mmCIF file of C-alpha atoms and ligand atoms in Angstrom:
data_model
loop_
_atom_site.group_PDB
_atom_site.id
_atom_site.type_symbol
_atom_site.label_atom_id
_atom_site.label_comp_id
_atom_site.label_asym_id
_atom_site.label_seq_id
_atom_site.Cartn_x
_atom_site.Cartn_y
_atom_site.Cartn_z
ATOM 1 C CA MET J 1 73.650 157.860 58.653
ATOM 2 C CA SER J 2 71.329 160.781 57.874
ATOM 3 C CA PHE J 3 71.514 163.101 54.893
ATOM 4 C CA SER J 4 68.638 165.526 54.603
ATOM 5 C CA GLN J 5 69.053 166.826 51.041
ATOM 6 C CA SER J 6 67.627 165.875 47.655
ATOM 7 C CA HIS J 7 70.270 167.892 45.733
ATOM 8 C CA LEU J 8 73.841 168.982 46.450
ATOM 9 C CA LEU J 9 73.743 172.594 45.281
ATOM 10 C CA GLY J 10 76.107 174.138 47.791
ATOM 11 C CA ILE J 11 77.503 173.954 51.310
ATOM 12 C CA GLU J 12 75.123 176.695 52.453
ATOM 13 C CA PRO J 13 72.038 174.441 52.896
ATOM 14 C CA LEU J 14 73.974 171.606 54.597
ATOM 15 C CA SER J 15 73.913 170.977 58.339
ATOM 16 C CA PRO J 16 77.007 169.812 60.228
ATOM 17 C CA SER J 17 75.448 166.333 60.370
ATOM 18 C CA ASP J 18 74.925 166.292 56.569
ATOM 19 C CA ILE J 19 78.610 167.154 56.181
ATOM 20 C CA THR J 20 79.671 164.452 58.631
ATOM 21 C CA ALA J 21 77.436 161.879 56.891
ATOM 22 C CA ILE J 22 79.174 162.519 53.558
ATOM 23 C CA LEU J 23 82.671 162.440 55.077
ATOM 24 C CA ASP J 24 82.020 159.241 57.071
ATOM 25 C CA LEU J 25 80.737 157.399 54.018
ATOM 26 C CA ALA J 26 83.596 158.832 51.918
ATOM 27 C CA ASP J 27 86.095 157.277 54.354
ATOM 28 C CA GLN J 28 84.614 153.874 53.469
ATOM 29 C CA TYR J 29 84.916 154.642 49.766
ATOM 30 C CA VAL J 30 88.592 155.579 50.211
ATOM 31 C CA ASP J 31 89.112 151.987 51.418
ATOM 32 C CA LEU J 32 87.169 150.561 48.472
ATOM 33 C CA ASN J 33 89.190 152.679 46.014
ATOM 34 C CA ARG J 34 92.449 151.288 47.411
ATOM 35 C CA ARG J 35 91.422 147.682 46.701
ATOM 36 C CA ASP J 36 92.223 145.776 43.504
ATOM 37 C CA ILE J 37 88.540 145.430 42.661
ATOM 38 C CA LYS J 38 87.041 148.912 43.061
ATOM 39 C CA HIS J 39 83.410 148.199 42.547
ATOM 40 C CA SER J 40 80.114 148.558 44.335
ATOM 41 C CA ASP J 41 76.567 148.454 43.022
ATOM 42 C CA ALA J 42 75.251 151.398 45.060
ATOM 43 C CA LEU J 43 74.147 153.174 41.854
ATOM 44 C CA ALA J 44 73.421 150.069 39.735
ATOM 45 C CA GLY J 45 70.586 150.724 37.307
ATOM 46 C CA LEU J 46 70.765 154.490 37.792
ATOM 47 C CA THR J 47 71.781 156.960 35.095
ATOM 48 C CA GLN J 48 74.253 159.781 35.756
ATOM 49 C CA ILE J 49 74.640 162.587 33.222
ATOM 50 C CA ASN J 50 77.554 165.044 33.455
ATOM 51 C CA MET J 51 76.993 168.455 31.865
ATOM 52 C CA PHE J 52 80.107 170.637 32.003
ATOM 53 C CA PHE J 53 79.612 174.049 30.400
ATOM 54 C CA GLU J 54 83.143 175.048 31.469
ATOM 55 C CA ASN J 55 86.413 173.222 30.895
ATOM 56 C CA SER J 56 87.352 170.811 33.620
ATOM 57 C CA THR J 57 89.811 167.959 33.868
ATOM 58 C CA ARG J 58 89.935 166.727 37.415
ATOM 59 C CA THR J 59 86.393 167.450 38.551
ATOM 60 C CA GLN J 60 84.765 165.917 35.489
ATOM 61 C CA SER J 61 86.975 162.811 35.451
ATOM 62 C CA SER J 62 86.512 162.419 39.201
ATOM 63 C CA PHE J 63 82.697 162.472 38.916
ATOM 64 C CA GLU J 64 82.858 160.086 35.966
ATOM 65 C CA LEU J 65 85.047 157.591 37.798
ATOM 66 C CA ALA J 66 82.932 157.907 40.954
ATOM 67 C CA GLY J 67 79.740 157.022 39.066
ATOM 68 C CA LYS J 68 81.382 154.115 37.220
ATOM 69 C CA ARG J 69 82.822 152.620 40.403
ATOM 70 C CA LEU J 70 79.324 152.656 41.895
ATOM 71 C CA GLY J 71 77.866 150.878 38.877
ATOM 72 C CA ALA J 72 75.846 153.776 37.373
ATOM 73 C CA ASP J 73 75.361 154.239 33.637
ATOM 74 C CA VAL J 74 77.426 157.383 33.135
ATOM 75 C CA MET J 75 77.246 159.751 30.193
ATOM 76 C CA SER J 76 79.335 162.917 29.839
ATOM 77 C CA MET J 77 77.822 165.424 27.431
ATOM 78 C CA ALA J 78 80.273 167.330 25.242
ATOM 79 C CA MET J 79 78.676 170.679 25.960
ATOM 80 C CA GLN J 80 81.027 172.607 23.660
ATOM 81 C CA ALA J 81 79.539 170.699 20.727
ATOM 82 C CA SER J 82 75.965 170.647 22.004
ATOM 83 C CA SER J 83 72.813 172.485 20.968
ATOM 84 C CA ILE J 84 73.720 175.282 23.386
ATOM 85 C CA LYS J 85 76.070 176.424 20.639
ATOM 86 C CA LYS J 86 73.069 176.515 18.312
ATOM 87 C CA GLY J 87 71.279 178.921 20.652
ATOM 88 C CA GLU J 88 69.310 176.530 22.847
ATOM 89 C CA THR J 89 68.915 177.794 26.396
ATOM 90 C CA LEU J 90 70.286 176.034 29.443
ATOM 91 C CA ILE J 91 66.760 175.195 30.544
ATOM 92 C CA ASP J 92 65.794 173.656 27.178
ATOM 93 C CA THR J 93 68.893 171.484 27.261
ATOM 94 C CA ALA J 94 68.080 170.441 30.814
ATOM 95 C CA LEU J 95 64.482 169.587 29.922
ATOM 96 C CA THR J 96 65.653 167.525 26.953
ATOM 97 C CA LEU J 97 67.991 165.542 29.175
ATOM 98 C CA ASN J 98 65.336 165.271 31.866
ATOM 99 C CA ALA J 99 63.066 163.522 29.372
ATOM 100 C CA MET J 100 65.694 160.750 29.190
ATOM 101 C CA HIS J 101 65.093 160.037 32.911
ATOM 102 C CA PRO J 102 68.503 160.574 34.442
ATOM 103 C CA ASP J 103 68.717 159.989 38.187
ATOM 104 C CA LEU J 104 71.754 162.181 38.845
ATOM 105 C CA LEU J 105 72.713 165.309 36.934
ATOM 106 C CA VAL J 106 76.197 166.752 37.579
ATOM 107 C CA VAL J 107 76.470 170.332 36.329
ATOM 108 C CA ARG J 108 79.245 172.906 36.030
ATOM 109 C CA HIS J 109 78.315 176.319 34.654
ATOM 110 C CA PRO J 110 80.104 179.690 34.374
ATOM 111 C CA HIS J 111 77.144 181.613 35.850
ATOM 112 C CA SER J 112 76.497 181.777 39.598
ATOM 113 C CA GLY J 113 73.015 180.440 40.336
ATOM 114 C CA ALA J 114 72.606 178.542 37.031
ATOM 115 C CA VAL J 115 72.752 175.151 38.733
ATOM 116 C CA ASP J 116 70.106 176.091 41.341
ATOM 117 C CA LEU J 117 67.823 177.258 38.546
ATOM 118 C CA LEU J 118 68.296 174.028 36.670
ATOM 119 C CA ALA J 119 67.524 171.963 39.786
ATOM 120 C CA GLN J 120 64.082 173.593 39.908
ATOM 121 C CA LYS J 121 63.273 172.383 36.369
ATOM 122 C CA VAL J 122 64.246 168.714 36.484
ATOM 123 C CA ASN J 123 63.033 165.782 38.548
ATOM 124 C CA CYS J 124 66.303 164.125 39.466
ATOM 125 C CA ALA J 125 69.082 164.826 41.964
ATOM 126 C CA VAL J 126 71.353 167.682 40.856
ATOM 127 C CA LEU J 127 74.966 168.065 41.984
ATOM 128 C CA ASN J 128 76.731 171.388 41.571
ATOM 129 C CA ALA J 129 80.235 170.829 40.152
ATOM 130 C CA GLY J 130 80.978 174.588 40.308
ATOM 131 C CA ASP J 131 78.810 177.572 39.338
ATOM 132 C CA GLY J 132 80.584 180.848 38.563
ATOM 133 C CA ARG J 133 82.010 182.404 41.721
ATOM 134 C CA HIS J 134 79.219 180.950 43.834
ATOM 135 C CA GLU J 135 79.861 177.415 45.149
ATOM 136 C CA HIS J 136 81.835 174.237 44.489
ATOM 137 C CA PRO J 137 80.526 171.990 47.262
ATOM 138 C CA THR J 138 82.300 168.724 46.408
ATOM 139 C CA GLN J 139 85.639 170.577 46.373
ATOM 140 C CA ALA J 140 85.039 171.897 49.902
ATOM 141 C CA LEU J 141 83.938 168.421 51.036
ATOM 142 C CA LEU J 142 87.033 166.743 49.602
ATOM 143 C CA ASP J 143 89.192 169.422 51.216
ATOM 144 C CA ALA J 144 87.413 168.762 54.533
ATOM 145 C CA LEU J 145 88.000 165.012 54.242
ATOM 146 C CA THR J 146 91.687 165.600 53.456
ATOM 147 C CA ILE J 147 92.025 167.887 56.505
ATOM 148 C CA ARG J 148 90.113 165.507 58.799
ATOM 149 C CA ARG J 149 92.308 162.556 57.802
ATOM 150 C CA ALA J 150 95.568 164.552 58.103
ATOM 151 C CA LYS J 151 94.735 166.314 61.377
ATOM 152 C CA GLY J 152 92.468 163.731 63.023
ATOM 153 C CA ARG J 153 89.661 166.261 63.457
ATOM 154 C CA LEU J 154 87.689 168.939 61.625
ATOM 155 C CA HIS J 155 87.039 171.464 64.377
ATOM 156 C CA ARG J 156 89.046 174.090 66.258
ATOM 157 C CA LEU J 157 91.694 174.237 63.525
ATOM 158 C CA SER J 158 93.227 177.423 62.196
ATOM 159 C CA ILE J 159 93.066 177.517 58.413
ATOM 160 C CA ALA J 160 94.474 180.158 56.053
ATOM 161 C CA ILE J 161 92.888 180.410 52.604
ATOM 162 C CA CYS J 162 95.312 182.397 50.446
ATOM 163 C CA GLY J 163 95.294 184.254 47.158
ATOM 164 C CA ASP J 164 92.499 185.049 44.751
ATOM 165 C CA ILE J 165 89.514 184.819 47.105
ATOM 166 C CA ALA J 166 87.294 187.233 45.169
ATOM 167 C CA HIS J 167 86.947 185.036 42.086
ATOM 168 C CA SER J 168 86.912 181.704 43.880
ATOM 169 C CA ARG J 169 83.897 179.433 44.419
ATOM 170 C CA VAL J 170 86.311 177.060 46.156
ATOM 171 C CA ALA J 171 87.080 179.729 48.775
ATOM 172 C CA ARG J 172 83.383 180.499 49.291
ATOM 173 C CA SER J 173 82.378 176.855 49.800
ATOM 174 C CA ASN J 174 85.357 176.261 52.088
ATOM 175 C CA ILE J 175 84.628 179.339 54.216
ATOM 176 C CA LEU J 176 81.051 178.122 54.689
ATOM 177 C CA LEU J 177 82.010 174.529 55.480
ATOM 178 C CA LEU J 178 84.918 175.283 57.805
ATOM 179 C CA GLY J 179 82.807 177.871 59.645
ATOM 180 C CA LYS J 180 79.906 175.409 60.134
ATOM 181 C CA MET J 181 82.375 172.916 61.655
ATOM 182 C CA GLU J 182 83.705 175.584 64.058
ATOM 183 C CA ASN J 183 87.167 176.274 62.721
ATOM 184 C CA ARG J 184 88.999 179.602 62.607
ATOM 185 C CA VAL J 185 89.306 180.787 59.027
ATOM 186 C CA ARG J 186 91.740 183.453 57.840
ATOM 187 C CA LEU J 187 91.749 184.943 54.373
ATOM 188 C CA VAL J 188 95.142 186.100 53.115
ATOM 189 C CA GLY J 189 95.724 188.059 49.918
ATOM 190 C CA PRO J 190 95.871 191.482 48.305
ATOM 191 C CA PRO J 191 92.871 193.741 49.047
ATOM 192 C CA THR J 192 92.073 193.797 45.298
ATOM 193 C CA LEU J 193 91.432 190.032 45.423
ATOM 194 C CA MET J 194 89.172 190.072 48.505
ATOM 195 C CA PRO J 195 85.394 189.856 47.983
ATOM 196 C CA SER J 196 83.436 193.030 48.736
ATOM 197 C CA GLN J 197 81.024 191.426 51.252
ATOM 198 C CA ILE J 198 83.892 190.133 53.366
ATOM 199 C CA ASP J 199 82.373 191.309 56.672
ATOM 200 C CA GLU J 200 79.532 188.803 56.317
ATOM 201 C CA PHE J 201 81.921 185.842 56.376
ATOM 202 C CA GLY J 202 83.041 185.957 60.010
ATOM 203 C CA VAL J 203 86.711 185.515 59.077
ATOM 204 C CA GLU J 204 89.965 187.341 59.814
ATOM 205 C CA VAL J 205 91.582 189.108 56.852
ATOM 206 C CA PHE J 206 95.318 189.655 56.264
ATOM 207 C CA ASP J 207 97.191 191.191 53.373
ATOM 208 C CA ASP J 208 100.566 190.023 54.660
ATOM 209 C CA MET J 209 101.370 186.331 54.099
ATOM 210 C CA ARG J 210 103.773 185.982 57.026
ATOM 211 C CA GLU J 211 101.258 187.422 59.491
ATOM 212 C CA GLY J 212 98.379 185.486 57.992
ATOM 213 C CA LEU J 213 100.210 182.157 58.114
ATOM 214 C CA THR J 214 101.489 182.516 61.669
ATOM 215 C CA ASP J 215 100.635 179.339 63.632
ATOM 216 C CA VAL J 216 98.030 178.002 61.222
ATOM 217 C CA ASP J 217 97.354 174.242 60.907
ATOM 218 C CA VAL J 218 96.376 174.356 57.244
ATOM 219 C CA VAL J 219 97.551 176.533 54.320
ATOM 220 C CA MET J 220 95.137 176.412 51.400
ATOM 221 C CA MET J 221 96.463 178.080 48.244
ATOM 222 C CA LEU J 222 94.188 179.204 45.403
ATOM 223 C CA ARG J 223 94.860 179.693 41.720
ATOM 224 C CA LEU J 224 94.934 183.196 40.279
ATOM 225 C CA GLN J 225 91.734 182.996 38.219
ATOM 226 C CA ARG J 226 92.853 185.099 35.275
ATOM 227 C CA GLU J 227 89.859 184.096 33.179
ATOM 228 C CA ARG J 228 87.570 185.792 35.699
ATOM 229 C CA MET J 229 89.591 189.023 35.902
ATOM 230 C CA ASP J 230 88.702 191.937 33.701
ATOM 231 C CA GLY J 231 91.270 194.487 34.873
ATOM 232 C CA GLY J 232 94.516 195.086 36.735
ATOM 233 C CA PHE J 233 93.998 193.089 39.919
ATOM 234 C CA ILE J 234 97.694 192.375 40.399
ATOM 235 C CA PRO J 235 100.814 194.358 39.349
ATOM 236 C CA SER J 236 102.660 191.407 37.717
ATOM 237 C CA GLU J 237 102.977 187.661 38.304
ATOM 238 C CA ARG J 238 106.551 188.145 39.546
ATOM 239 C CA GLU J 239 105.495 190.736 42.083
ATOM 240 C CA TYR J 240 102.550 188.579 43.105
ATOM 241 C CA TYR J 241 104.814 185.568 43.687
ATOM 242 C CA HIS J 242 107.185 187.697 45.718
ATOM 243 C CA ARG J 243 104.431 188.926 48.045
ATOM 244 C CA TYR J 244 101.860 186.122 48.049
ATOM 245 C CA GLY J 245 103.435 183.021 46.482
ATOM 246 C CA LEU J 246 103.909 180.197 48.988
ATOM 247 C CA ASP J 247 107.606 179.401 49.417
ATOM 248 C CA ALA J 248 109.567 177.700 52.206
ATOM 249 C CA GLU J 249 110.273 180.936 54.046
ATOM 250 C CA LYS J 250 106.626 182.051 54.184
ATOM 251 C CA LEU J 251 105.516 178.527 55.118
ATOM 252 C CA SER J 252 107.977 178.516 58.059
ATOM 253 C CA HIS J 253 105.588 180.911 59.854
ATOM 254 C CA ALA J 254 102.858 178.248 59.981
ATOM 255 C CA LYS J 255 102.893 175.408 62.542
ATOM 256 C CA ASP J 256 105.677 172.862 61.982
ATOM 257 C CA ASP J 257 103.129 170.210 61.025
ATOM 258 C CA ALA J 258 100.943 172.493 58.880
ATOM 259 C CA ILE J 259 99.688 170.908 55.665
ATOM 260 C CA VAL J 260 99.663 172.597 52.254
ATOM 261 C CA MET J 261 96.635 172.285 49.958
ATOM 262 C CA HIS J 262 95.696 173.438 46.456
ATOM 263 C CA PRO J 263 92.517 172.517 44.521
ATOM 264 C CA GLY J 264 94.364 172.530 41.177
ATOM 265 C CA PRO J 265 95.100 173.377 38.512
ATOM 266 C CA MET J 266 98.269 174.998 39.935
ATOM 267 C CA ASN J 267 100.294 177.855 38.532
ATOM 268 C CA ARG J 268 103.760 176.862 39.762
ATOM 269 C CA GLY J 269 105.911 179.891 40.415
ATOM 270 C CA VAL J 270 102.856 182.190 40.594
ATOM 271 C CA GLU J 271 100.869 181.228 43.723
ATOM 272 C CA ILE J 272 103.051 178.317 44.862
ATOM 273 C CA ASP J 273 106.681 177.220 44.626
ATOM 274 C CA GLY J 274 106.938 173.916 42.737
ATOM 275 C CA GLU J 275 109.137 172.345 45.419
ATOM 276 C CA ILE J 276 106.567 173.012 48.147
ATOM 277 C CA ALA J 277 103.819 171.585 45.973
ATOM 278 C CA ASP J 278 105.848 168.379 45.513
ATOM 279 C CA ASP J 279 107.069 168.055 49.120
ATOM 280 C CA ILE J 280 105.373 164.879 50.318
ATOM 281 C CA ASN J 281 105.987 165.840 53.947
ATOM 282 C CA ARG J 282 103.907 169.000 53.695
ATOM 283 C CA SER J 283 101.766 168.909 50.568
ATOM 284 C CA VAL J 284 98.520 166.899 50.499
ATOM 285 C CA ILE J 285 97.642 167.965 46.951
ATOM 286 C CA GLN J 286 97.642 164.388 45.606
ATOM 287 C CA GLU J 287 95.541 163.204 48.568
ATOM 288 C CA GLN J 288 93.003 165.898 47.662
ATOM 289 C CA VAL J 289 92.603 164.315 44.236
ATOM 290 C CA GLU J 290 92.195 160.853 45.803
ATOM 291 C CA MET J 291 89.621 162.176 48.313
ATOM 292 C CA GLY J 292 87.737 163.822 45.446
ATOM 293 C CA VAL J 293 86.668 160.490 43.950
ATOM 294 C CA ALA J 294 85.613 159.108 47.359
ATOM 295 C CA VAL J 295 83.637 162.224 48.342
ATOM 296 C CA ARG J 296 81.779 162.246 45.019
ATOM 297 C CA MET J 297 80.947 158.552 45.431
ATOM 298 C CA ALA J 298 79.589 159.273 48.920
ATOM 299 C CA ALA J 299 77.551 162.292 47.828
ATOM 300 C CA MET J 300 75.971 160.452 44.899
ATOM 301 C CA ASP J 301 75.291 157.355 47.014
ATOM 302 C CA LEU J 302 73.507 159.419 49.713
ATOM 303 C CA LEU J 303 71.447 161.338 47.137
ATOM 304 C CA ALA J 304 70.500 158.058 45.440
ATOM 305 C CA ARG J 305 69.314 156.625 48.780
ATOM 306 C CA ASN J 306 66.990 159.616 49.121
ATOM 307 C CA LEU J 307 65.772 159.107 45.525
ATOM 308 C CA ARG J 308 64.830 155.523 46.267
ATOM 309 C CA VAL J 309 62.576 156.640 49.126
ATOM 310 C CA GLN J 310 60.194 157.915 46.435
ATOM 311 C CA PRO J 311 60.044 155.270 43.700
ATOM 312 C CA PRO J 312 58.494 156.356 40.411
ATOM 313 C CA ASP J 313 54.739 155.590 40.055
ATOM 314 C CA VAL J 314 55.236 152.892 37.468
ATOM 315 C CA MET J 315 57.118 150.800 40.048
ATOM 316 C CA ALA J 316 54.539 151.311 42.789
HETATM 317 C C1 LIG I 401 88.635 174.815 40.873
HETATM 318 C C2 LIG I 401 87.421 175.310 40.120
HETATM 319 O O1 LIG I 401 87.178 174.909 38.987
HETATM 320 O O2 LIG I 401 86.708 176.102 40.705
HETATM 321 N N1 LIG I 401 89.271 173.712 40.333
HETATM 322 C C3 LIG I 401 88.786 172.468 40.449
HETATM 323 O O3 LIG I 401 87.617 172.241 40.660
HETATM 324 N N2 LIG I 401 89.675 171.469 40.386
HETATM 325 C C4 LIG I 401 89.576 175.877 41.170
HETATM 326 C C5 LIG I 401 90.228 176.585 40.020
HETATM 327 O O4 LIG I 401 89.793 176.499 38.880
HETATM 328 O O5 LIG I 401 91.215 177.287 40.293
#
């Protein structure tokens, strides 16, 4: 199993074989997580620090559980209450933590590029848990694992990513990953919620849900990211639901066995009908959460293996 990276900052630097290495190991961790005793010592003796500068429920708890199941010493910093509030810069905070010798630093930050910058200043493995509108690599990897397990493959599938693409790091990381694995990606949503550099992505774009969903294997819905909007991107939530919300009628245009995904948190009745979200025959939203823990275990395990190749001097 080969994984070439010393950090997980985004999907962009990963090769198809890096992606496959993470997913293959994650499959093994899914099995471990379904046992009564969910424990391995892959990260025993290592220290994992979680720094979330933005609110998060599922991603932060998923990383925390992943580290604990692998035997790491895990600490989650309460960033709201930290020195950042007293005016300390991101880099000073990172250097302070670095002096405590963490092995894995998991960071979420509202600014695109902040996590890359931080990775240049510390000497441990850094995992990006979401930076601004830029990337959210573990989300794309857990989505890929969910798709691969549901469809039996992760290539030559037709996947529609729908809704607020412009503000979404999840969309960006998924477009990159699904493209690297040779799938056909469609983006569906109102033109006001499409990113400006859309031509660079090599995707098809639709502003009509029924057309965009026709014959797809996977329907991936995104949350309307109101906190990132500073103007009138949509007329009203009711109108948005009418045109772009996923309901049974719109879904009937996809393949009969198409799966429905959503990274959470969901706005029921805005981008997705609650009944579709809860339909266990179509929706894999709960599986996504389960895959999230396994993928994060795999990513941290592989990064830790690369760390151990270069033991600190004192151990030499
Ligand atoms: C996503 C995020 O934070 O980018 N959520 C998540 O990681 N579970 C998507 C979102 O916030 O809509």
